[in-house]
Amino acid sequence: MKNKSIAALMRSYLKLKGLPLRPALSFDDVQIINNISDINSRSDIKNLRTRLARNFFLNIPIVSANMDTVTDARMAIALARLGGLGFIHQFFPLEERIRQVMEVKRADNALIERPVCIGHWETLGKTKEVMKKYGISSILLTDDHNYLYGIITSRDYRFKDDDSLPVEKVMTKMPLITAYVTISRKEAENLMEKHKIEKLPIIDHDGRLVALISAKGILKEKEFPNAVRDKKGRLVVGAALRLNADYMKEAEKLLAAGADVLLLDTARAGSTRVGEAVKNIKVKFKDAILVVGNIDTPEEVEFLAEAGADCVKIGIGPGAACKTQEETGVGLPQLYAIATCVAIAKELGIYAIADGGIRNGACLSKALVAGADAVMIGSLFAGTEESPGITFRKGNQLWKHYRGSASLEHQLDRIKSGSLDEVRNPEGESGVIPYAGSVHSVIEGLLGGLRSSMSYVGARDLEEYWKSGKFMWRTNAGKEEGKPRI
């Protein structure tokens, strides 16, 4: 590392941030020092852009945890629309993870390059089954050579009860309103408006189906201007790999499905086994963006960076459903872990996600001042409308289930599914969490606190916020003084 030792870099960085080398501190132990600021209002702060790799940016510094009670396609869609990123969790079977990734990629997408199709000879029942699987209300029908044969929508069969009917008897047959691949977006919009159609099949000059333009997708693009999209205009999505499975096959399949970021997630990412896996993935998929976690020491950052990781995930045990620190005695306070790991990550040109311990806007702000490029959130999102699972009422309160990935309940479910051989000593908890409404409202609350903090520091973007932001160690009395007392 340019002839600089890890210890020297740590000391220099902690001194720069106003943090002591010892003891290790966490969020409640410090406050951010305010500066003279020319920012009139937090609403003046518009730019919250950050990056997770050299060529991959987010519009807000928030990602959702790859937990089975936090992130599936619905959460990932919501996060990407708001400017963040969701990680489809690794506890789905591979085929389901692929389907979930593809669902995110189809959402809000004006131009669908690989539209879901079905043979025109199929039954109405089969057609309904495919439409339900992919969450769509219409489907194109083709022949064996991909020539467009017709389209069927829910309006065509809403009063049909016989699922054995050939779909040809209820579909809208050719000729349909179509367009060639050379059509521009504006021309497509005008054509769809003229004919009052929701879907515009795109064909080549031989008449074969090659794509589909969706009116819903066009409107969604306009509705969510802060959304993070790939080069083809699709929402971005991350997907987690299972270290104990054929992770090379999983990486290949998930990338082919459209995953923008891969996450190799395990409790001990500082192991040689993980290092070998990182090397293998980056050798075969050199352009893939790979996040690896979890770790909490600068030595692990150097180890994973040398293996090829683009981004590291920091945090051993600070999560609301995690009891690793309690069970093992391992795990550093999160703020100290972030700062010391980032000191090395920035030197090596890789990026960092702070995972765990984010309870409010103050924790988010402190994690970013410490140097994290983004934070990963679990418990705050688990109670939202968009998280997996049902909302239920207990007494006068609405609740949702939330559990750690190392909880006994989760391990038992994994044994049933065949992804785990035996129960290990649980290092996580399971329980319920209050219903929190939409994830949009939770994120707006977090970002409101962040923007306010940035205005105190005098920073108009996150790079300036990190450079200008410094901490002051505070006592327990100082912490109590800062709490409301009414």
Short mmCIF file of C-alpha atoms in Angstrom, two decimals, residues 139-427:
data_model
loop_
_atom_site.label_atom_id
_atom_site.label_comp_id
_atom_site.label_asym_id
_atom_site.label_seq_id
_atom_site.Cartn_x
_atom_site.Cartn_y
_atom_site.Cartn_z
CA ILE A 139 -48.54 -11.59 -22.79
CA LEU A 140 -47.45 -11.86 -26.42
CA LEU A 141 -48.05 -15.06 -28.35
CA THR A 142 -45.54 -16.33 -30.87
CA ASP A 143 -44.92 -19.38 -33.04
CA ASP A 144 -41.91 -21.70 -33.06
CA HIS A 145 -39.85 -19.19 -35.05
CA ASN A 146 -40.69 -16.18 -32.85
CA TYR A 147 -43.08 -14.66 -35.36
CA LEU A 148 -45.69 -12.60 -33.55
CA TYR A 149 -49.08 -14.32 -33.56
CA GLY A 150 -51.15 -12.16 -31.22
CA ILE A 151 -51.57 -10.80 -27.71
CA ILE A 152 -53.79 -11.65 -24.77
CA THR A 153 -54.63 -9.36 -21.87
CA SER A 154 -56.68 -9.84 -18.73
CA ARG A 155 -59.54 -8.07 -20.50
CA ASP A 156 -59.68 -10.89 -23.05
CA TYR A 157 -60.39 -13.64 -20.53
CA ARG A 158 -61.89 -11.95 -17.47
CA PHE A 159 -65.24 -13.73 -18.03
CA LYS A 160 -63.76 -17.04 -19.26
CA ASP A 161 -63.89 -19.83 -16.68
CA ASP A 162 -62.73 -22.74 -18.86
CA ASP A 163 -58.94 -22.93 -18.50
CA SER A 164 -58.76 -25.74 -21.06
CA LEU A 165 -59.72 -23.33 -23.86
CA PRO A 166 -57.02 -22.87 -26.52
CA VAL A 167 -55.64 -19.39 -26.03
CA GLU A 168 -56.12 -18.76 -29.76
CA LYS A 169 -59.87 -18.63 -29.16
CA VAL A 170 -59.68 -15.66 -26.79
CA MET A 171 -56.58 -13.72 -27.83
CA THR A 172 -56.36 -10.67 -30.08
CA LYS A 173 -54.81 -11.94 -33.31
CA MET A 174 -52.64 -10.25 -35.88
CA PRO A 175 -52.53 -7.76 -37.38
CA LEU A 176 -51.52 -5.81 -34.29
CA ILE A 177 -50.07 -2.32 -34.11
CA THR A 178 -46.31 -2.96 -34.26
CA ALA A 179 -43.16 -1.01 -35.01
CA TYR A 180 -39.73 -1.75 -36.42
CA VAL A 181 -36.56 -1.68 -34.35
CA THR A 182 -35.60 1.67 -35.89
CA ILE A 183 -38.47 3.55 -34.19
CA SER A 184 -37.46 6.33 -31.79
CA ARG A 185 -38.85 6.68 -28.27
CA LYS A 186 -40.85 9.78 -29.18
CA GLU A 187 -42.27 8.10 -32.30
CA ALA A 188 -43.25 5.11 -30.19
CA GLU A 189 -45.03 7.33 -27.66
CA ASN A 190 -46.93 9.10 -30.45
CA LEU A 191 -47.93 5.80 -32.06
CA MET A 192 -49.19 4.36 -28.76
CA GLU A 193 -51.14 7.53 -28.00
CA LYS A 194 -52.68 7.58 -31.47
CA HIS A 195 -53.91 3.98 -31.25
CA LYS A 196 -54.61 4.06 -27.49
CA ILE A 197 -52.51 0.96 -26.81
CA GLU A 198 -50.50 0.01 -23.71
CA LYS A 199 -47.99 -2.31 -25.40
CA LEU A 200 -46.11 -1.83 -28.67
CA PRO A 201 -44.40 -4.99 -30.02
CA ILE A 202 -41.12 -4.28 -31.81
CA ILE A 203 -40.28 -6.52 -34.76
CA ASP A 204 -37.35 -6.86 -37.13
CA HIS A 205 -37.73 -6.50 -40.91
CA ASP A 206 -38.46 -10.24 -41.18
CA GLY A 207 -41.40 -9.84 -38.83
CA ARG A 208 -39.86 -11.60 -35.82
CA LEU A 209 -40.50 -10.23 -32.33
CA VAL A 210 -37.40 -8.61 -30.80
CA ALA A 211 -38.69 -6.33 -28.03
CA LEU A 212 -41.69 -4.64 -26.45
CA ILE A 213 -42.30 -1.01 -25.50
CA SER A 214 -44.57 -0.50 -22.51
CA ALA A 215 -46.59 2.65 -21.87
CA LYS A 216 -46.51 1.84 -18.15
CA GLY A 217 -42.72 1.74 -18.27
CA ILE A 218 -42.53 5.11 -20.01
CA LEU A 219 -44.76 6.68 -17.37
CA LYS A 220 -42.79 5.07 -14.53
CA GLU A 221 -39.54 6.50 -15.87
CA LYS A 222 -41.11 9.95 -15.69
CA GLU A 223 -42.65 9.32 -12.25
CA PHE A 224 -39.33 8.40 -10.60
CA PRO A 225 -36.68 10.80 -11.93
CA ASN A 226 -34.23 9.92 -9.12
CA ALA A 227 -34.32 6.20 -9.91
CA VAL A 228 -31.06 4.34 -10.55
CA ARG A 229 -31.15 2.68 -13.97
CA ASP A 230 -28.70 0.72 -16.06
CA LYS A 231 -27.60 1.67 -19.57
CA LYS A 232 -30.77 0.14 -21.00
CA GLY A 233 -33.05 2.15 -18.72
CA ARG A 234 -33.84 -0.74 -16.37
CA LEU A 235 -33.88 -0.45 -12.58
CA VAL A 236 -30.68 -1.68 -10.93
CA VAL A 237 -30.68 -4.67 -8.59
CA GLY A 238 -28.17 -6.61 -6.52
CA ALA A 239 -28.20 -10.36 -5.88
CA ALA A 240 -26.50 -12.42 -3.19
CA LEU A 241 -24.47 -15.58 -3.80
CA ARG A 242 -24.29 -18.63 -1.55
CA LEU A 243 -20.73 -19.47 -0.60
CA ASN A 244 -21.74 -23.05 0.26
CA ALA A 245 -23.24 -23.64 -3.19
CA ASP A 246 -21.83 -23.51 -6.72
CA TYR A 247 -21.19 -19.77 -6.48
CA MET A 248 -19.59 -19.66 -9.94
CA LYS A 249 -22.75 -21.04 -11.53
CA GLU A 250 -24.87 -18.68 -9.44
CA ALA A 251 -22.78 -15.69 -10.48
CA GLU A 252 -23.06 -16.61 -14.16
CA LYS A 253 -26.82 -17.16 -14.04
CA LEU A 254 -27.58 -14.03 -11.98
CA LEU A 255 -25.43 -11.81 -14.19
CA ALA A 256 -27.16 -13.24 -17.27
CA ALA A 257 -30.53 -12.44 -15.68
CA GLY A 258 -29.44 -8.80 -15.33
CA ALA A 259 -28.02 -8.44 -11.79
CA ASP A 260 -25.94 -5.26 -11.63
CA VAL A 261 -24.09 -6.09 -8.42
CA LEU A 262 -23.16 -9.44 -6.87
CA LEU A 263 -22.86 -9.84 -3.11
CA LEU A 264 -20.80 -12.63 -1.58
CA ASP A 265 -22.13 -12.56 1.94
CA THR A 266 -20.93 -14.67 4.86
CA ALA A 267 -20.42 -14.22 8.57
CA ARG A 268 -16.60 -14.45 8.26
CA ALA A 269 -15.50 -12.81 5.04
CA GLY A 270 -11.93 -12.61 6.28
CA SER A 271 -11.44 -16.35 5.69
CA THR A 272 -9.09 -17.80 3.06
CA ARG A 273 -12.04 -19.69 1.62
CA VAL A 274 -13.82 -16.42 0.86
CA GLY A 275 -10.63 -14.96 -0.58
CA GLU A 276 -10.37 -17.86 -3.02
CA ALA A 277 -14.02 -17.47 -4.00
CA VAL A 278 -13.50 -13.75 -4.68
CA LYS A 279 -10.49 -14.50 -6.88
CA ASN A 280 -12.38 -17.17 -8.81
CA ILE A 281 -15.37 -14.91 -9.45
CA LYS A 282 -13.29 -11.92 -10.55
CA VAL A 283 -11.08 -14.00 -12.85
CA LYS A 284 -14.07 -15.35 -14.77
CA PHE A 285 -16.33 -12.30 -14.47
CA LYS A 286 -13.78 -9.48 -14.41
CA ASP A 287 -16.33 -6.77 -15.24
CA ALA A 288 -18.80 -7.88 -12.56
CA ILE A 289 -19.21 -5.60 -9.54
CA LEU A 290 -18.56 -7.70 -6.45
CA VAL A 291 -19.39 -6.67 -2.87
CA VAL A 292 -17.95 -8.92 -0.15
CA GLY A 293 -18.77 -9.05 3.55
CA ASN A 294 -18.87 -9.05 6.45
CA ILE A 295 -15.65 -7.78 8.02
CA ASP A 296 -14.62 -5.26 10.67
CA THR A 297 -10.82 -4.93 10.55
CA PRO A 298 -8.51 -3.08 8.13
CA GLU A 299 -6.45 -6.24 7.58
CA GLU A 300 -9.54 -7.92 6.14
CA VAL A 301 -10.08 -4.96 3.83
CA GLU A 302 -6.57 -5.35 2.42
CA PHE A 303 -7.06 -9.12 2.11
CA LEU A 304 -10.34 -8.80 0.15
CA ALA A 305 -9.09 -5.91 -1.98
CA GLU A 306 -6.10 -7.96 -3.07
CA ALA A 307 -8.45 -10.84 -3.90
CA GLY A 308 -10.43 -8.53 -6.21
CA ALA A 309 -13.40 -7.18 -4.22
CA ASP A 310 -14.83 -3.90 -5.52
CA CYS A 311 -16.59 -3.06 -2.26
CA VAL A 312 -16.52 -4.43 1.30
CA LYS A 313 -19.39 -4.73 3.73
CA ILE A 314 -18.45 -3.69 7.27
CA GLY A 315 -20.08 -4.89 10.48
CA ILE A 316 -19.76 -7.91 12.78
CA GLY A 317 -22.73 -8.04 15.09
CA PRO A 318 -24.22 -4.51 15.23
CA GLY A 319 -27.51 -5.46 13.55
CA ALA A 320 -30.78 -5.40 15.48
CA ALA A 321 -31.37 -9.15 15.02
CA CYS A 322 -27.74 -10.22 15.48
CA LYS A 323 -26.16 -11.54 18.67
CA THR A 324 -22.76 -12.57 17.33
CA GLN A 325 -20.96 -10.21 19.71
CA GLU A 326 -22.91 -11.59 22.66
CA GLU A 327 -22.34 -15.24 21.71
CA THR A 328 -18.74 -15.10 20.49
CA GLY A 329 -17.12 -12.04 22.03
CA VAL A 330 -16.08 -11.03 18.50
CA GLY A 331 -17.08 -7.82 16.74
CA LEU A 332 -15.90 -4.23 17.03
CA PRO A 333 -18.11 -1.21 17.74
CA GLN A 334 -19.49 -0.17 14.38
CA LEU A 335 -18.24 3.41 14.05
CA TYR A 336 -14.68 2.37 14.88
CA ALA A 337 -14.95 -0.56 12.45
CA ILE A 338 -16.15 1.74 9.66
CA ALA A 339 -13.44 4.36 10.20
CA THR A 340 -10.53 1.93 10.45
CA CYS A 341 -11.69 -0.15 7.49
CA VAL A 342 -12.33 2.92 5.34
CA ALA A 343 -8.82 4.22 6.08
CA ILE A 344 -7.49 1.24 4.13
CA ALA A 345 -10.31 0.98 1.56
CA LYS A 346 -9.74 4.53 0.33
CA GLU A 347 -6.02 3.94 0.10
CA LEU A 348 -6.65 0.84 -2.03
CA GLY A 349 -9.33 2.43 -4.21
CA ILE A 350 -12.26 0.26 -3.16
CA TYR A 351 -15.56 1.20 -1.53
CA ALA A 352 -17.41 0.39 1.69
CA ILE A 353 -20.94 -0.34 2.88
CA ALA A 354 -21.68 0.01 6.61
CA ASP A 355 -23.94 -2.88 7.57
CA GLY A 356 -25.83 -2.75 10.84
CA GLY A 357 -26.56 -0.41 13.71
CA ILE A 358 -28.44 2.21 11.68
CA ARG A 359 -31.33 3.23 13.91
CA ASN A 360 -32.02 6.77 12.70
CA GLY A 361 -30.75 9.66 10.62
CA ALA A 362 -28.00 10.41 13.15
CA CYS A 363 -26.49 6.91 12.75
CA LEU A 364 -26.71 7.22 8.97
CA SER A 365 -24.96 10.60 9.10
CA LYS A 366 -22.20 9.38 11.40
CA ALA A 367 -21.55 6.30 9.25
CA LEU A 368 -21.08 8.53 6.19
CA VAL A 369 -18.82 11.01 7.99
CA ALA A 370 -16.76 8.04 9.17
CA GLY A 371 -16.27 7.19 5.49
CA ALA A 372 -18.89 4.65 4.43
CA ASP A 373 -20.04 5.09 0.83
CA ALA A 374 -23.46 3.68 1.70
CA VAL A 375 -25.28 2.04 4.59
CA MET A 376 -27.14 -1.26 4.55
CA ILE A 377 -30.45 -1.23 6.39
CA GLY A 378 -32.38 -4.20 7.74
CA SER A 379 -34.63 -3.62 10.74
CA LEU A 380 -35.83 -0.16 9.69
CA PHE A 381 -37.05 -1.64 6.40
CA ALA A 382 -38.36 -4.95 7.77
CA GLY A 383 -41.52 -3.30 9.08
CA THR A 384 -42.37 -1.52 5.83
CA GLU A 385 -45.11 -2.33 3.37
CA GLU A 386 -42.56 -3.41 0.75
CA SER A 387 -40.74 -6.02 2.86
CA PRO A 388 -41.61 -9.72 2.37
CA GLY A 389 -44.21 -11.30 4.61
CA ILE A 390 -47.67 -10.39 5.80
CA THR A 391 -48.74 -7.50 7.98
CA PHE A 392 -50.79 -8.66 10.94
CA ARG A 393 -52.60 -7.06 13.84
CA LYS A 394 -51.84 -7.79 17.48
CA GLY A 395 -53.84 -5.68 19.86
CA ASN A 396 -54.04 -2.15 18.48
CA GLN A 397 -50.73 -2.39 16.64
CA LEU A 398 -49.78 -3.67 13.18
CA TRP A 399 -46.65 -5.87 12.99
CA LYS A 400 -44.41 -7.75 10.60
CA HIS A 401 -41.97 -10.60 11.23
CA TYR A 402 -38.23 -9.92 11.33
CA ARG A 403 -35.43 -12.39 11.92
CA GLY A 404 -31.68 -12.61 11.74
CA SER A 405 -30.11 -14.87 9.14
CA ALA A 406 -28.40 -16.86 11.92
CA SER A 407 -31.53 -17.17 14.09
CA LEU A 408 -32.82 -20.58 15.13
CA GLU A 409 -36.10 -20.03 13.27
CA HIS A 410 -34.30 -19.19 10.05
CA GLN A 411 -31.91 -22.14 10.39
CA LEU A 412 -34.84 -24.54 10.81
CA ASP A 413 -36.43 -23.19 7.63
CA ARG A 414 -33.14 -23.65 5.78
CA ILE A 415 -32.91 -27.25 6.95
CA LYS A 416 -36.41 -27.87 5.59
CA SER A 417 -35.40 -26.39 2.23
CA GLY A 418 -32.17 -28.41 2.10
CA SER A 419 -29.79 -25.42 2.18
CA LEU A 420 -28.45 -26.22 5.67
CA ASP A 421 -27.44 -29.58 7.14
CA GLU A 422 -27.73 -28.97 10.86
CA VAL A 423 -28.63 -26.33 13.42
CA ARG A 424 -25.68 -24.30 14.67
CA ASN A 425 -25.48 -22.22 17.80
CA PRO A 426 -27.87 -19.36 16.95
CA GLU A 427 -26.20 -15.97 16.57
#
